[in-house]
mmCIF file of C-alpha atoms in Angstrom:
data_model
loop_
_atom_site.group_PDB
_atom_site.id
_atom_site.type_symbol
_atom_site.label_atom_id
_atom_site.label_comp_id
_atom_site.label_asym_id
_atom_site.label_seq_id
_atom_site.Cartn_x
_atom_site.Cartn_y
_atom_site.Cartn_z
ATOM 1 C CA MET A 258 126.915 -21.841 219.259
ATOM 2 C CA GLU A 259 123.276 -22.961 218.938
ATOM 3 C CA GLN A 260 122.560 -19.908 216.788
ATOM 4 C CA THR A 261 125.459 -20.842 214.500
ATOM 5 C CA LYS A 262 124.194 -24.436 214.204
ATOM 6 C CA ALA A 263 120.705 -23.177 213.369
ATOM 7 C CA LEU A 264 122.139 -20.887 210.711
ATOM 8 C CA VAL A 265 124.142 -23.732 209.130
ATOM 9 C CA LYS A 266 121.044 -25.939 209.075
ATOM 10 C CA THR A 267 119.038 -23.151 207.438
ATOM 11 C CA ILE A 268 121.797 -22.471 204.883
ATOM 12 C CA VAL A 269 121.875 -26.176 203.966
ATOM 13 C CA LYS A 270 118.095 -26.066 203.511
ATOM 14 C CA GLY A 271 118.443 -23.087 201.159
ATOM 15 C CA ILE A 272 121.096 -24.937 199.153
ATOM 16 C CA GLN A 273 118.982 -28.076 198.919
ATOM 17 C CA GLU A 274 115.905 -26.136 197.775
ATOM 18 C CA LYS A 275 117.771 -25.302 194.557
ATOM 19 C CA LYS A 276 119.328 -28.770 194.255
ATOM 20 C CA GLY A 277 122.841 -27.690 195.235
ATOM 21 C CA SER A 278 125.123 -30.702 195.548
ATOM 22 C CA ASN A 279 128.243 -31.982 197.300
ATOM 23 C CA ILE A 280 127.538 -29.948 200.427
ATOM 24 C CA VAL A 281 130.405 -29.992 202.922
ATOM 25 C CA VAL A 282 130.388 -28.250 206.306
ATOM 26 C CA ALA A 283 133.791 -27.634 207.883
ATOM 27 C CA ASP A 284 133.767 -26.998 211.644
ATOM 28 C CA LEU A 285 136.464 -24.397 212.280
ATOM 29 C CA SER A 286 135.368 -23.554 215.828
ATOM 30 C CA ALA A 287 138.389 -25.257 217.441
ATOM 31 C CA ILE A 288 140.932 -23.723 215.059
ATOM 32 C CA SER A 289 142.555 -20.564 216.386
ATOM 33 C CA GLY A 290 142.780 -17.758 213.873
ATOM 34 C CA ALA A 291 140.036 -19.168 211.650
ATOM 35 C CA VAL A 292 137.996 -16.550 209.794
ATOM 36 C CA CYS A 293 134.690 -18.037 210.995
ATOM 37 C CA ARG A 294 133.237 -20.922 213.022
ATOM 38 C CA GLN A 295 131.619 -22.861 210.178
ATOM 39 C CA PHE A 296 132.450 -23.054 206.481
ATOM 40 C CA VAL A 297 129.767 -24.334 204.083
ATOM 41 C CA VAL A 298 130.839 -25.326 200.560
ATOM 42 C CA CYS A 299 128.589 -26.597 197.770
ATOM 43 C CA GLN A 300 128.182 -26.494 194.038
ATOM 44 C CA GLY A 301 125.702 -25.888 191.273
ATOM 45 C CA ASN A 302 126.012 -27.171 187.728
ATOM 46 C CA SER A 303 125.978 -23.753 186.024
ATOM 47 C CA PRO A 304 126.342 -20.052 186.842
ATOM 48 C CA THR A 305 122.540 -19.789 186.700
ATOM 49 C CA GLN A 306 122.162 -22.516 189.330
ATOM 50 C CA VAL A 307 124.967 -21.027 191.478
ATOM 51 C CA GLU A 308 123.123 -17.698 191.484
ATOM 52 C CA ALA A 309 119.807 -19.402 192.307
ATOM 53 C CA ILE A 310 121.410 -21.303 195.211
ATOM 54 C CA ALA A 311 122.926 -18.098 196.644
ATOM 55 C CA GLU A 312 119.601 -16.285 196.356
ATOM 56 C CA SER A 313 117.803 -19.211 198.017
ATOM 57 C CA VAL A 314 120.294 -19.275 200.912
ATOM 58 C CA GLY A 315 119.791 -15.540 201.447
ATOM 59 C CA GLU A 316 116.011 -15.802 201.293
ATOM 60 C CA VAL A 317 115.675 -18.825 203.593
ATOM 61 C CA ALA A 318 118.088 -17.385 206.193
ATOM 62 C CA ARG A 319 116.225 -14.072 206.158
ATOM 63 C CA LYS A 320 112.743 -15.614 206.391
ATOM 64 C CA GLU A 321 113.518 -18.279 208.998
ATOM 65 C CA LEU A 322 116.145 -16.611 211.199
ATOM 66 C CA ASP A 323 116.082 -12.925 210.215
ATOM 67 C CA GLU A 324 119.747 -13.322 209.220
ATOM 68 C CA ARG A 325 121.308 -11.385 206.369
ATOM 69 C CA PRO A 326 124.806 -11.766 204.958
ATOM 70 C CA MET A 327 127.216 -8.953 205.794
ATOM 71 C CA ARG A 328 128.676 -9.280 202.327
ATOM 72 C CA VAL A 329 128.058 -11.261 199.142
ATOM 73 C CA VAL A 330 130.604 -11.359 196.331
ATOM 74 C CA GLY A 331 130.726 -13.129 192.982
ATOM 75 C CA LEU A 332 127.117 -12.806 191.816
ATOM 76 C CA GLU A 333 128.090 -10.889 188.681
ATOM 77 C CA ARG A 334 129.732 -13.956 187.090
ATOM 78 C CA ALA A 335 128.316 -16.611 189.455
ATOM 79 C CA LEU A 336 131.239 -19.008 189.053
ATOM 80 C CA TRP A 337 132.016 -18.694 192.773
ATOM 81 C CA VAL A 338 129.724 -16.834 195.149
ATOM 82 C CA ALA A 339 130.877 -16.173 198.716
ATOM 83 C CA MET A 340 128.405 -15.159 201.425
ATOM 84 C CA ASP A 341 129.660 -13.852 204.775
ATOM 85 C CA TYR A 342 127.328 -14.400 207.730
ATOM 86 C CA GLY A 343 130.025 -13.631 210.312
ATOM 87 C CA ASP A 344 130.299 -16.965 212.124
ATOM 88 C CA VAL A 345 129.399 -18.830 208.920
ATOM 89 C CA MET A 346 130.916 -18.465 205.451
ATOM 90 C CA VAL A 347 129.084 -19.946 202.462
ATOM 91 C CA HIS A 348 130.811 -20.750 199.163
ATOM 92 C CA VAL A 349 128.811 -21.800 196.106
ATOM 93 C CA PHE A 350 130.861 -22.932 193.106
ATOM 94 C CA VAL A 351 130.514 -24.297 189.614
ATOM 95 C CA PRO A 352 132.297 -27.697 189.626
ATOM 96 C CA GLU A 353 135.479 -26.573 187.821
ATOM 97 C CA MET A 354 136.093 -23.670 190.205
ATOM 98 C CA ARG A 355 135.414 -25.821 193.247
ATOM 99 C CA GLU A 356 137.887 -28.435 192.104
ATOM 100 C CA TYR A 357 140.514 -25.802 191.320
ATOM 101 C CA TYR A 358 140.304 -23.978 194.684
ATOM 102 C CA ASP A 359 139.563 -27.091 196.809
ATOM 103 C CA LEU A 360 138.573 -24.895 199.770
ATOM 104 C CA GLU A 361 137.319 -27.591 202.095
ATOM 105 C CA HIS A 362 140.767 -29.180 202.169
ATOM 106 C CA LEU A 363 142.562 -25.960 203.111
ATOM 107 C CA TRP A 364 141.466 -26.631 206.685
ATOM 108 C CA ALA A 365 142.967 -30.121 207.025
ATOM 109 C CA ASP A 366 142.455 -30.266 210.795
ATOM 110 C CA ALA A 367 138.786 -29.226 210.659
ATOM 111 C CA PRO A 368 136.143 -31.944 211.011
ATOM 112 C CA LEU A 369 134.153 -32.188 207.769
ATOM 113 C CA THR A 370 130.487 -33.142 207.518
ATOM 114 C CA HIS A 371 129.308 -34.310 204.092
ATOM 115 C CA VAL A 372 125.588 -33.656 203.624
ATOM 116 C CA PRO A 373 123.917 -36.233 201.345
ATOM 117 C CA ASP A 374 122.521 -34.874 198.082
ATOM 118 C CA MET A 375 118.755 -34.622 197.758
ATOM 119 C CA ASP A 376 117.119 -36.680 195.017
#
């Protein structure tokens, strides 16, 4: 569990380095049948920023923890990029897509942590 927490912290750092906003971490560890333990959702203002955030997350996780995603999808259009780190799933959206899919509210019984935006 400590490794998962460290990964989430590192992912948040990668998001913040590219000024990703509205970061929400959903703790799914107590939910049976959940696809992962932690779910990180954030947004960028444009496809270019979404791509930069995803690249930053990958780079910071690799450099600091030697972690690499098992799979990354969505980079070609960069409206919604999903990164699968096994115990942690990362979703980076443009605002319209995030609002439409509303992923963090799919897990109504999961505790949500809202990370304050960086200035």
